[in-house]
mmCIF file of C-alpha atoms in Angstrom:
data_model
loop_
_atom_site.group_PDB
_atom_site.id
_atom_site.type_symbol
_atom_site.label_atom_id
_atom_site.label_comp_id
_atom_site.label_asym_id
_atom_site.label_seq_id
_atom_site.Cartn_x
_atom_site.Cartn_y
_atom_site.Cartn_z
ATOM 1 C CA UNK I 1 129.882 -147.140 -15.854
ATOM 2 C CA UNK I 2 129.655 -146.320 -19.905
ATOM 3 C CA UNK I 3 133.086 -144.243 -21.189
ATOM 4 C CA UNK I 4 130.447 -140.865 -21.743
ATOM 5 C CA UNK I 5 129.898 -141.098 -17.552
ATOM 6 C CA UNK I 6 133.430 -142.340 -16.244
ATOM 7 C CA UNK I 7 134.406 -138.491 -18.583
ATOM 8 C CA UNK I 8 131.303 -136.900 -16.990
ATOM 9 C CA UNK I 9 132.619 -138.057 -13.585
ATOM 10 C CA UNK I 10 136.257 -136.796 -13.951
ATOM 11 C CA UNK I 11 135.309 -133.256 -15.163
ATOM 12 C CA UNK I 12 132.792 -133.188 -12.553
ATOM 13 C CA UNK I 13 135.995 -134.104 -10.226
ATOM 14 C CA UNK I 14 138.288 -131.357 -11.854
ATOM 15 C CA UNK I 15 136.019 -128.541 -11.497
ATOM 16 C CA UNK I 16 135.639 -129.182 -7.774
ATOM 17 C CA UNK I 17 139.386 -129.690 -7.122
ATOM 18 C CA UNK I 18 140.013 -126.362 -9.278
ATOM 19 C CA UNK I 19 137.261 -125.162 -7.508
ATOM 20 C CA UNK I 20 138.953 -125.960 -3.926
ATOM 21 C CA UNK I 21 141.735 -123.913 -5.006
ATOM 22 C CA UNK I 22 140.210 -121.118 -5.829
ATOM 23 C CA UNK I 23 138.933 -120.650 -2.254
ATOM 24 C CA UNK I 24 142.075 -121.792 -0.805
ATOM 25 C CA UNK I 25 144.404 -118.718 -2.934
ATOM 26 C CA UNK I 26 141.619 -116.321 -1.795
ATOM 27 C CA UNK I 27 141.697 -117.136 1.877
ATOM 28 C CA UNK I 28 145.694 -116.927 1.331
ATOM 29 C CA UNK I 29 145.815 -113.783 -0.272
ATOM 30 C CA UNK I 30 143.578 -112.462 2.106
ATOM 31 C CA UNK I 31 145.810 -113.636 5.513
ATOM 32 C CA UNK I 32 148.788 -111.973 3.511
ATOM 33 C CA UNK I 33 146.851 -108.291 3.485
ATOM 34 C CA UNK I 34 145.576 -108.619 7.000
ATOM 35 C CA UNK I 35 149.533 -109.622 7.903
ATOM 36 C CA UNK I 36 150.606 -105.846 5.914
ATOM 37 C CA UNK I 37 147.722 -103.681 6.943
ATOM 38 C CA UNK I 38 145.257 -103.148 9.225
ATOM 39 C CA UNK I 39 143.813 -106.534 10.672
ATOM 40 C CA UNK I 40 140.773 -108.410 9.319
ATOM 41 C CA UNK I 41 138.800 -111.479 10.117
ATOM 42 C CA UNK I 42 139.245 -114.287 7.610
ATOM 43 C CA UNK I 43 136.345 -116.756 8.946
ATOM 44 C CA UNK I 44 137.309 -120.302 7.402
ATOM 45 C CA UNK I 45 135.043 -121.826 4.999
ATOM 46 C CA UNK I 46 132.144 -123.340 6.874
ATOM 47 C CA UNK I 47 131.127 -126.823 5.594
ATOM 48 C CA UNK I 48 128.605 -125.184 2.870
ATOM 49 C CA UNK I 49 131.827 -123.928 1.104
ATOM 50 C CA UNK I 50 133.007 -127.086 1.302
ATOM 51 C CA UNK I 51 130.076 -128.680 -0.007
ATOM 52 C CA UNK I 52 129.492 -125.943 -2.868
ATOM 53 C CA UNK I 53 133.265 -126.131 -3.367
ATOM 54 C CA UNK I 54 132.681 -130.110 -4.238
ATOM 55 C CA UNK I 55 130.146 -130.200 -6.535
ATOM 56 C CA UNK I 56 127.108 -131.098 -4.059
ATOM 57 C CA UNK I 57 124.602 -128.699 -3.258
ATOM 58 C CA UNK I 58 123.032 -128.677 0.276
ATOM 59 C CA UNK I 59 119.780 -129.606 -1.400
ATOM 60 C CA UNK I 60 121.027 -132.200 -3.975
ATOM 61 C CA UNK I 61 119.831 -136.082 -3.705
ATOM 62 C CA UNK I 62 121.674 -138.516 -3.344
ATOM 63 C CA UNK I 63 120.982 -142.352 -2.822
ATOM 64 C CA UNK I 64 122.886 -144.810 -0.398
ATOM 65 C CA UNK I 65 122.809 -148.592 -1.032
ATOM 66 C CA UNK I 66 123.444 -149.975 2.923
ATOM 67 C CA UNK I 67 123.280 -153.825 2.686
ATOM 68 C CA UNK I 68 121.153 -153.856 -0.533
ATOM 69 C CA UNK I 69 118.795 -151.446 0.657
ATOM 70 C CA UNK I 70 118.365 -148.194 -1.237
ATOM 71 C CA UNK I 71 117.827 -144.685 1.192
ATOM 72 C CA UNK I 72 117.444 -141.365 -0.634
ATOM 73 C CA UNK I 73 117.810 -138.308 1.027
ATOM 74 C CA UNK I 74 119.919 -134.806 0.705
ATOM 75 C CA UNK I 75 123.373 -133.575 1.364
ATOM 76 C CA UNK I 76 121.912 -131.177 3.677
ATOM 77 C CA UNK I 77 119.712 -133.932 5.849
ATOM 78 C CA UNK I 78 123.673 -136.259 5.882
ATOM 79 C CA UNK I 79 126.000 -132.863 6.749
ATOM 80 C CA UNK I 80 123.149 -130.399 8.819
ATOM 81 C CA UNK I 81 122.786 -132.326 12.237
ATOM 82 C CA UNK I 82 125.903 -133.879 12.677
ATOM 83 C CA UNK I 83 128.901 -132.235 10.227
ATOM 84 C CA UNK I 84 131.358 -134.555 12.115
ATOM 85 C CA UNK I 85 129.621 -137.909 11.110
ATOM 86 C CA UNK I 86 131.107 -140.190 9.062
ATOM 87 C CA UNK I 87 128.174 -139.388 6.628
ATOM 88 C CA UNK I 88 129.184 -135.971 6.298
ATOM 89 C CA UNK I 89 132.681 -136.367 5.942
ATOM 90 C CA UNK I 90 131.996 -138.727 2.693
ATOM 91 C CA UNK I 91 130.170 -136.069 1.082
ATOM 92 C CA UNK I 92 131.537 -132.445 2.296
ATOM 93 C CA UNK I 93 134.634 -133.961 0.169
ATOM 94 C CA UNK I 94 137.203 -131.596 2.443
ATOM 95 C CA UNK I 95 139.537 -134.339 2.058
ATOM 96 C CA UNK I 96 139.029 -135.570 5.378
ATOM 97 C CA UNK I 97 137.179 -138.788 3.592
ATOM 98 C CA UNK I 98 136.391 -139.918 0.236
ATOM 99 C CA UNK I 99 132.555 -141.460 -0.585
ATOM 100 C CA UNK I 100 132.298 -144.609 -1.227
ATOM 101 C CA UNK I 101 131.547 -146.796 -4.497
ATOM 102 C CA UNK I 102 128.802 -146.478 -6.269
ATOM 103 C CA UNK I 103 126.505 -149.502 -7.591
ATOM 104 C CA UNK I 104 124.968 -149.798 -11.454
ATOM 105 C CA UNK I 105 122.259 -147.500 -9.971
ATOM 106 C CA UNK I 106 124.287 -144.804 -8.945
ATOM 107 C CA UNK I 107 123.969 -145.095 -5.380
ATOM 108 C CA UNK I 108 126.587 -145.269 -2.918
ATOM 109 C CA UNK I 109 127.445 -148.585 -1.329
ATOM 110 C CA UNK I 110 127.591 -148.780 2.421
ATOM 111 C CA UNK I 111 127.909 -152.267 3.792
ATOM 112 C CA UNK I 112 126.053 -151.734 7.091
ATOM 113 C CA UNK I 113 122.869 -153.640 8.046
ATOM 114 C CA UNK I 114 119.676 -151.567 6.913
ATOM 115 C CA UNK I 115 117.416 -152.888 9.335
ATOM 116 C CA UNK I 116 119.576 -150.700 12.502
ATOM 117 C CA UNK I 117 120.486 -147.388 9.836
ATOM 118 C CA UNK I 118 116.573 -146.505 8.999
ATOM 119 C CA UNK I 119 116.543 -144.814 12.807
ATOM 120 C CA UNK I 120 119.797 -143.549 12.339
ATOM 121 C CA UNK I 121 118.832 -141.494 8.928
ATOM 122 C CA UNK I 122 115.214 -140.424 10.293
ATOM 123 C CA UNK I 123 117.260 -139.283 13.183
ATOM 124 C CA UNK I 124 119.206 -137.100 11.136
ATOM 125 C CA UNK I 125 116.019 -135.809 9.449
ATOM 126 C CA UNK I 126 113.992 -134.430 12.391
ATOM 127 C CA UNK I 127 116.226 -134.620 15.479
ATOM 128 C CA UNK I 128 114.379 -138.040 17.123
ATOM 129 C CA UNK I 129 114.993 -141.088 17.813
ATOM 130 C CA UNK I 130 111.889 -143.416 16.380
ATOM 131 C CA UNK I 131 112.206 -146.990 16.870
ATOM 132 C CA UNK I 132 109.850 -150.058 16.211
ATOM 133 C CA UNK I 133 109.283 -152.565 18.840
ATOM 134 C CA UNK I 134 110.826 -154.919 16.979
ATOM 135 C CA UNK I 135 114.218 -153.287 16.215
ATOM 136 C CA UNK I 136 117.190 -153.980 18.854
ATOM 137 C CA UNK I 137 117.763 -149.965 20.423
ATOM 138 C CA UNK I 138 121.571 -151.490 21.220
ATOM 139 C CA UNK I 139 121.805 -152.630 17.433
ATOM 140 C CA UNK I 140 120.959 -148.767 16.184
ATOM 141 C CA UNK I 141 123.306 -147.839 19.398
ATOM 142 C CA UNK I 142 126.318 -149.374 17.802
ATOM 143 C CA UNK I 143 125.643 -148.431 14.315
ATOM 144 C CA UNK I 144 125.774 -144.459 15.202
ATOM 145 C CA UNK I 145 128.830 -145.344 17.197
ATOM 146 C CA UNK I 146 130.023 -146.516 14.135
ATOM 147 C CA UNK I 147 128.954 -143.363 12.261
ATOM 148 C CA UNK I 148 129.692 -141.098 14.794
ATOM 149 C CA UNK I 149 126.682 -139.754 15.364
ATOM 150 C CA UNK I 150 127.769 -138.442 19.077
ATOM 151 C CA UNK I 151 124.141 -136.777 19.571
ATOM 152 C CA UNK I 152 122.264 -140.089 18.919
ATOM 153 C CA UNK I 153 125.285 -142.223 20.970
ATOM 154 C CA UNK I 154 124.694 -140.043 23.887
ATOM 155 C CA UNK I 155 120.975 -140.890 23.958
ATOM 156 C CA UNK I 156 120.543 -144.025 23.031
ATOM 157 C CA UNK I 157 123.042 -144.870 25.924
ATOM 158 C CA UNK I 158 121.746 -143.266 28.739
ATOM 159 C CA UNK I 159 118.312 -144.741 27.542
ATOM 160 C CA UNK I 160 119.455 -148.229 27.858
ATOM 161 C CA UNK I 161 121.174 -147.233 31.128
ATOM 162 C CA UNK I 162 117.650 -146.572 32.682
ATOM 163 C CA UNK I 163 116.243 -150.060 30.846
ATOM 164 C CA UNK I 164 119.033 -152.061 32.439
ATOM 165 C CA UNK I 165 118.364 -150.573 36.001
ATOM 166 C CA UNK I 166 117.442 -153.288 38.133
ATOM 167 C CA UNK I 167 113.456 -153.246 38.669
ATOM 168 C CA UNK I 168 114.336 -153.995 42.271
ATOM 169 C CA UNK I 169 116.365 -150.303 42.540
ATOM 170 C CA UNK I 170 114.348 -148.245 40.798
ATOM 171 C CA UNK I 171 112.072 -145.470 42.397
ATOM 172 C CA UNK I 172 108.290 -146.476 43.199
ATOM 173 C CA UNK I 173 105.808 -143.332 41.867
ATOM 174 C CA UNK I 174 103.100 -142.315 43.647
ATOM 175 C CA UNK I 175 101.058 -144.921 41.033
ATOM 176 C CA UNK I 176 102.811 -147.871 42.024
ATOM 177 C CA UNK I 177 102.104 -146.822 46.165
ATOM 178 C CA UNK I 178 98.546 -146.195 45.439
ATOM 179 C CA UNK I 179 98.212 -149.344 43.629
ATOM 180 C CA UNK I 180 99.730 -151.494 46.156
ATOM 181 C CA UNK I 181 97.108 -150.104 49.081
ATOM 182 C CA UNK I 182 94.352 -150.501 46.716
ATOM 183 C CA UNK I 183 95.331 -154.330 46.349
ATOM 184 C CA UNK I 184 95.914 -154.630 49.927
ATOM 185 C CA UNK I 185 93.359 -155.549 52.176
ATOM 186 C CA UNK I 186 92.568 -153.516 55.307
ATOM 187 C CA UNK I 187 93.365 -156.227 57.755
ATOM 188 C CA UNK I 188 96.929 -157.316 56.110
ATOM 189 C CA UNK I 189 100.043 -155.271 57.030
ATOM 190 C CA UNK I 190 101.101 -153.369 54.014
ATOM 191 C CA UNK I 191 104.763 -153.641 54.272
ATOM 192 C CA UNK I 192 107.291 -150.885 52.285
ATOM 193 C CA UNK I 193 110.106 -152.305 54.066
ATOM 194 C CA UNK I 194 113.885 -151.385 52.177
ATOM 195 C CA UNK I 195 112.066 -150.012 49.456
ATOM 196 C CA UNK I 196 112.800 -147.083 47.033
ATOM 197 C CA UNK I 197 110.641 -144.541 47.306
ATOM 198 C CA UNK I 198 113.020 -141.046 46.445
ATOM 199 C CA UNK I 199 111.534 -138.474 45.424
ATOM 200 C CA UNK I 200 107.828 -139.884 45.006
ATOM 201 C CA UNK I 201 105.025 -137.512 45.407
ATOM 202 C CA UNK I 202 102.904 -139.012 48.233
ATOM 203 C CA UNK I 203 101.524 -136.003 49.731
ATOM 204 C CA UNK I 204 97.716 -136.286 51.613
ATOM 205 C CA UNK I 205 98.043 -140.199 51.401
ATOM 206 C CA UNK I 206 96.680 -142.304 54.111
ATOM 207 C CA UNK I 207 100.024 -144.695 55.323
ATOM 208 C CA UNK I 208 98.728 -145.374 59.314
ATOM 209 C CA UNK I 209 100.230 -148.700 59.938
ATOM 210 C CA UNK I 210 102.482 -149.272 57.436
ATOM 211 C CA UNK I 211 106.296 -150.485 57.667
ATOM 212 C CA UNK I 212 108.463 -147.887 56.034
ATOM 213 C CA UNK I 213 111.776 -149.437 58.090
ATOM 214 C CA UNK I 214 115.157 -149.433 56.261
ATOM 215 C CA UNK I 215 112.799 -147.004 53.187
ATOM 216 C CA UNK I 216 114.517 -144.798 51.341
ATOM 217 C CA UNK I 217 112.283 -141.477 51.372
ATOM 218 C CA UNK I 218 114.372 -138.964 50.523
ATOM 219 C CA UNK I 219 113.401 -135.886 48.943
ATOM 220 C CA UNK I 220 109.759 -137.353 49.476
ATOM 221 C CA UNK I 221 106.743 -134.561 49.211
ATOM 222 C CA UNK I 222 105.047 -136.195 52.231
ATOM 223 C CA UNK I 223 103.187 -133.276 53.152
ATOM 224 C CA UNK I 224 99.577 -133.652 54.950
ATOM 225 C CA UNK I 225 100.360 -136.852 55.311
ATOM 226 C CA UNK I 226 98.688 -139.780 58.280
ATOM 227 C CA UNK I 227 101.552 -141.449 58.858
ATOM 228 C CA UNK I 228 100.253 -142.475 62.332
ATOM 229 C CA UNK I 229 101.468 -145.693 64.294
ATOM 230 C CA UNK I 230 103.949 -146.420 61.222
ATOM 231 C CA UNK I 231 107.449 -147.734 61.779
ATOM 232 C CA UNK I 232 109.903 -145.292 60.337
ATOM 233 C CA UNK I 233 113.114 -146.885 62.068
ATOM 234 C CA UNK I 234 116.526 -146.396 60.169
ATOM 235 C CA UNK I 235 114.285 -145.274 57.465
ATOM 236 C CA UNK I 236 116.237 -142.157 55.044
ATOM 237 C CA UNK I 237 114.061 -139.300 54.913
ATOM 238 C CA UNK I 238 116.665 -136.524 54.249
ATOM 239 C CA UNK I 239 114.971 -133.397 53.095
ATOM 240 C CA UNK I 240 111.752 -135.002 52.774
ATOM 241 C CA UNK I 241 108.632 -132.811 52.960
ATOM 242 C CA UNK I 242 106.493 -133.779 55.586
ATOM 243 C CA UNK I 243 105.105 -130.046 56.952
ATOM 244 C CA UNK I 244 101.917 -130.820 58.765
ATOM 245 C CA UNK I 245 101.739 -135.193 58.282
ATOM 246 C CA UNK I 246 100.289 -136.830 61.446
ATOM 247 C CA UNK I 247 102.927 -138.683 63.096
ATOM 248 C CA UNK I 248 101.179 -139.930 66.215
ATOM 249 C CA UNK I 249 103.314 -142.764 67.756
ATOM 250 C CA UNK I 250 105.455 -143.468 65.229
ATOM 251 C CA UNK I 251 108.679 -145.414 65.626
ATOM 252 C CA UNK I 252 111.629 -143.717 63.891
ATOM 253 C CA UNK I 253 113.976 -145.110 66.034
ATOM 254 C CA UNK I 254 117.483 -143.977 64.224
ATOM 255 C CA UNK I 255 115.584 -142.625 61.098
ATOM 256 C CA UNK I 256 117.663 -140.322 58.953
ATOM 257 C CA UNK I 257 115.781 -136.670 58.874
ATOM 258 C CA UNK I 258 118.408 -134.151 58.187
ATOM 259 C CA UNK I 259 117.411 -130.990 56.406
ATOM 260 C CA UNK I 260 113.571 -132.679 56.488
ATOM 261 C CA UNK I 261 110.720 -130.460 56.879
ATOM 262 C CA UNK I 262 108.243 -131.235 59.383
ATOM 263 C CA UNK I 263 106.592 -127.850 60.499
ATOM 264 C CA UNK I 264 103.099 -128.143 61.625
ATOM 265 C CA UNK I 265 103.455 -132.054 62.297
ATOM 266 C CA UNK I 266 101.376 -134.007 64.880
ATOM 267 C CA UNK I 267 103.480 -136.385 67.224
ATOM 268 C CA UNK I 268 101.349 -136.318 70.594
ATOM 269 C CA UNK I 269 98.861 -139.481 70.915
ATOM 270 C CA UNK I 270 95.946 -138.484 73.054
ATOM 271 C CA UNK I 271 95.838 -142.255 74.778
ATOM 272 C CA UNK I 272 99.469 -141.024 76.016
ATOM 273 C CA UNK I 273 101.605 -143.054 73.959
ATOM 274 C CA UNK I 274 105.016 -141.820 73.206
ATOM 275 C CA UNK I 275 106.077 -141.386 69.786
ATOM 276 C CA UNK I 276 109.667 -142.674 69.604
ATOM 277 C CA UNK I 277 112.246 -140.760 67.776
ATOM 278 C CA UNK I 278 115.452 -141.777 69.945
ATOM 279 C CA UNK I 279 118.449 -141.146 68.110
ATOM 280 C CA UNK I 280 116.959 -139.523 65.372
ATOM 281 C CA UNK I 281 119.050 -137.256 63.046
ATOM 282 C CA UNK I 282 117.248 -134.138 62.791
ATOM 283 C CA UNK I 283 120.586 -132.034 62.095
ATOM 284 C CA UNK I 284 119.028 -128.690 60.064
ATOM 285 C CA UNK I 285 115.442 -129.644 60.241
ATOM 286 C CA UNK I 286 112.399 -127.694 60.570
ATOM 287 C CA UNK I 287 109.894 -128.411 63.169
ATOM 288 C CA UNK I 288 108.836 -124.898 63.755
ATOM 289 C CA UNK I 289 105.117 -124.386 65.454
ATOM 290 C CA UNK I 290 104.975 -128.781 65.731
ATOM 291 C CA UNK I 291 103.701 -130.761 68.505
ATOM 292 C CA UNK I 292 105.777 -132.540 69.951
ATOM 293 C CA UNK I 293 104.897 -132.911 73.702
ATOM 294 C CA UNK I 294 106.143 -136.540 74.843
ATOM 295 C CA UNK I 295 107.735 -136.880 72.262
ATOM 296 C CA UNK I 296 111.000 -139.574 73.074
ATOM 297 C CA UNK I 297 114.750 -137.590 71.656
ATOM 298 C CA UNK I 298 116.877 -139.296 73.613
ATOM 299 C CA UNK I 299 120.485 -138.610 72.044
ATOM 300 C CA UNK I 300 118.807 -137.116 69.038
ATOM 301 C CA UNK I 301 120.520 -134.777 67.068
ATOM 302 C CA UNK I 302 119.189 -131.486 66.594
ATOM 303 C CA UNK I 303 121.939 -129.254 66.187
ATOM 304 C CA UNK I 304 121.059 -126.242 64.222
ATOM 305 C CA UNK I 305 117.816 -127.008 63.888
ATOM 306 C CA UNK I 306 114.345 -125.045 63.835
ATOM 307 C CA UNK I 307 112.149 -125.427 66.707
ATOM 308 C CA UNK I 308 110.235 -122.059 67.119
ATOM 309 C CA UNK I 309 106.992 -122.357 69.316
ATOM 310 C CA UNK I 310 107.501 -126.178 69.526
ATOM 311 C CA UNK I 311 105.476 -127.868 71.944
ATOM 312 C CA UNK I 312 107.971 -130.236 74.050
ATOM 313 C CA UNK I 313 105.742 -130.562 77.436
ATOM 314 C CA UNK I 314 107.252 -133.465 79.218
ATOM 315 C CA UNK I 315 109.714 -134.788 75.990
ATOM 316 C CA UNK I 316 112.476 -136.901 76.458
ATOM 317 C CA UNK I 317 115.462 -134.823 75.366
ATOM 318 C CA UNK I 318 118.463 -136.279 77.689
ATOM 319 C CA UNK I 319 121.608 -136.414 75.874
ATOM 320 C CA UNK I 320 119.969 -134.497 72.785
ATOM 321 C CA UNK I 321 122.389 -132.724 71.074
ATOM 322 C CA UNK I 322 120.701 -129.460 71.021
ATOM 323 C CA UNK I 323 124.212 -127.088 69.811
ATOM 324 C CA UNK I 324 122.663 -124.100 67.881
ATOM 325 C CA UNK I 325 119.442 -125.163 68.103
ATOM 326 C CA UNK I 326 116.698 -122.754 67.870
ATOM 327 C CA UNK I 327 114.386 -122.959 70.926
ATOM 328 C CA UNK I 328 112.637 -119.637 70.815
ATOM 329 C CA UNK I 329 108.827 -119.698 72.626
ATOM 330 C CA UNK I 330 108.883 -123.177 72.724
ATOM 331 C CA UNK I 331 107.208 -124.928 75.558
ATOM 332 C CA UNK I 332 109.623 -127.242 77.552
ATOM 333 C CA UNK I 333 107.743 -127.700 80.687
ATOM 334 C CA UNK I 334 108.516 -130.627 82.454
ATOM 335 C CA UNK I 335 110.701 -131.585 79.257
ATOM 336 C CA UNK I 336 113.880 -133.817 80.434
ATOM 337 C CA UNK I 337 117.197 -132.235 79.101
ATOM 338 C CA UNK I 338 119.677 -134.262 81.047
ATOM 339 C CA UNK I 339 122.630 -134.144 79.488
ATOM 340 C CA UNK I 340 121.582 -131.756 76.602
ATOM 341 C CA UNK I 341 124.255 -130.221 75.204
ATOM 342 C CA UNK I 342 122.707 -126.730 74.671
ATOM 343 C CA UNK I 343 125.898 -124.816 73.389
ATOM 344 C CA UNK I 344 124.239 -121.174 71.584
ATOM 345 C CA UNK I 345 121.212 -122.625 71.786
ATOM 346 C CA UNK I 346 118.271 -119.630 71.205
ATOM 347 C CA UNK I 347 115.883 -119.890 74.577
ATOM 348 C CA UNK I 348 114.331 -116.835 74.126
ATOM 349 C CA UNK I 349 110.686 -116.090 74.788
ATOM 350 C CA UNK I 350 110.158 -119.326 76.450
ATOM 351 C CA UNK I 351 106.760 -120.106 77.047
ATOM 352 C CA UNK I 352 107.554 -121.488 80.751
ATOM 353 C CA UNK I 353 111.180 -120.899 82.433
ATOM 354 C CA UNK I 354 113.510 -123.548 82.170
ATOM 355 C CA UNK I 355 114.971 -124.440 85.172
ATOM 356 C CA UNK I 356 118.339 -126.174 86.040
ATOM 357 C CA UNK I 357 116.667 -129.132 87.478
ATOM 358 C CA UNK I 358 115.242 -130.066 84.010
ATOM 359 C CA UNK I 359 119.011 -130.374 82.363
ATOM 360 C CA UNK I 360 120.296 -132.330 85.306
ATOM 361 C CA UNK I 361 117.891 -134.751 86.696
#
């Protein structure tokens, strides 16, 4: 730097620091007549005052040497989106931080690697994160951390958390299920066994046949669904949508249905085989208008459930745990409730009487 600059430089440096005090006597003189009189809002000087007050214009250029590589951009693209950074804080000049050194070239030196701070400073000119194939996102991660560019930091992590999620644990889409019966040929058991499939939209597929035991299927839109002669045991359907799917003789032995809605649903086989549902939990489900006539309860839970106009001829619900469960015009002829508990259970409007012998035989 020539003697005619380093001058330029320390009058430029005067003027702000004169210019600093200025606001600062103002703002104090101010508190001091809002202390004697009346009272008046004094808002502090927001970082434009700052920026004015050192010498840089929101709309001045500036360049930044980082690692040998030169970047030019504003004060207003370094301070705008993230006044906190360590970016801002060089230039706002508040006294919080000091820039940097400059090279022969005037720009600032920054010894950080270029190749991981081009994302960073296109992030801080429109707001996303762009990022070649080719560039490490955990490299550009720890090079906002280091800038303190929260915004970025906050995104960049939970987008590698959802990269390192196992393949193995992640959801399967309504895609991946399609493709995988499309690849699977008609005679070969299609097998979903301990897979993920919450909250996948699978509604009007065709699924007779297929092992869904130990599935997670929760929160599933299953509605309209064949899911005839599949295996459903210890399977986790909580609050899954399955309002009129065809469960003909399925096997849901222990299956998890709490909350699940099933109104409308199919589970009578015409052949006479029983669809098996012993031990279910069906704790707050809807299965209002279904039909369910054979259908095997045993020691299923149903308390509080919906079963308006429910067709139960000749179900197996001994030891069903039926406590607040809503039975109104449902048909339970020849339906076994030995040793229901039917504590404020609604029996209103029954479609046949229920008799005394059907809860204790």
């Amino acid at each position: 730097m020539t003697g005619e600059e380093r001058e330029d430089k320390a009058a430029e440096n005067c003027q702000a620091l004169w210019n600093f005090f200025k606001l600062s006597n103002q703002m104090n003189s101010d508190l001091k007549e809002s202390g004697s009189g009346a009272r008046k809002d004094v808002a502090a000087p927001a970082a434009g005052d700052f920026v004015a007050a050192s010498g840089f214009a929101p709309n001045r250029w500036v360049k930044l040497n980082v690692g040998g590589q030169i970047y030019a951009t504003t004060i207003d693209t370094l301070v705008g989106r993230e006044p906190d950074s360590m970016l801002a804080r060089m230039f706002l000049q508040d006294g919080s931080m000091m820039p940097s050194e400059r090279d022969e070239q005037g720009a600032y030196l920054i010894d950080r690697s270029p190749r991981y701070f081009e994302p960073i400073i296109n992030y801080l000119r429109h707001g996303q994160f762009v990022c070649d194939s080719n560039i490490s996102v955990m490299g550009v991660l720890e090079e906002a951390r280091f800038f303190g560019i929260f915004s970025l930091v906050t995104h960049l992590e939970e987008r590698l958390g959802q990269q390192e999620t196992p393949l193995g644990d992640r959801p399967l889409t309504r895609n991946d299920v399609i493709k995988a019966i499309i690849q699977t040929s008609v005679i070969t058991e299609l097998r979903f066994q301990g897979v993920n499939l919450s909250g996948a939209d699978l509604r009007k597929l065709d699924f007779r046949n297929i092992n869904f035991k130990y599935a997670n299927m929760s929160h599933c839109n299953l509605s309209h669904t064949n899911l005839n002669y599949c295996c459903l045991e210890r399977a986790d359907l909580q609050y899954a949508n399955l309002e009129c799917a065809q469960l003909v003789s399925v096997r849901g032995l222990c299956a998890n249905m709490e909350g699940a809605n099933l109104r409308g649903c199919n589970f009578e086989d015409p052949t006479g085989v029983r669809t098996n549902l012993e031990g279910v939990n069906l704790k707050g489900a809807c299965l209002e208008s279904s039909n369910m006539a054979g259908v095997n309860l045993r020691v299923a839970n149903l308390k509080n459930a919906n079963m308006k106009n429910c067709n139960l001829r000749a179900a197996v619900l001994a030891g069903a745990d039926l406590e607040k469960c809503n039975l109104s015009g449902s048909d339970l002829q020849e339906a076994n409730l030995r040793g229901a508990n039917l504590k404020d259970a609604e029996l209103t409007l029954m479609v046949t009487p229920l008799h005394m012998s059907q809860a204790i035989r």
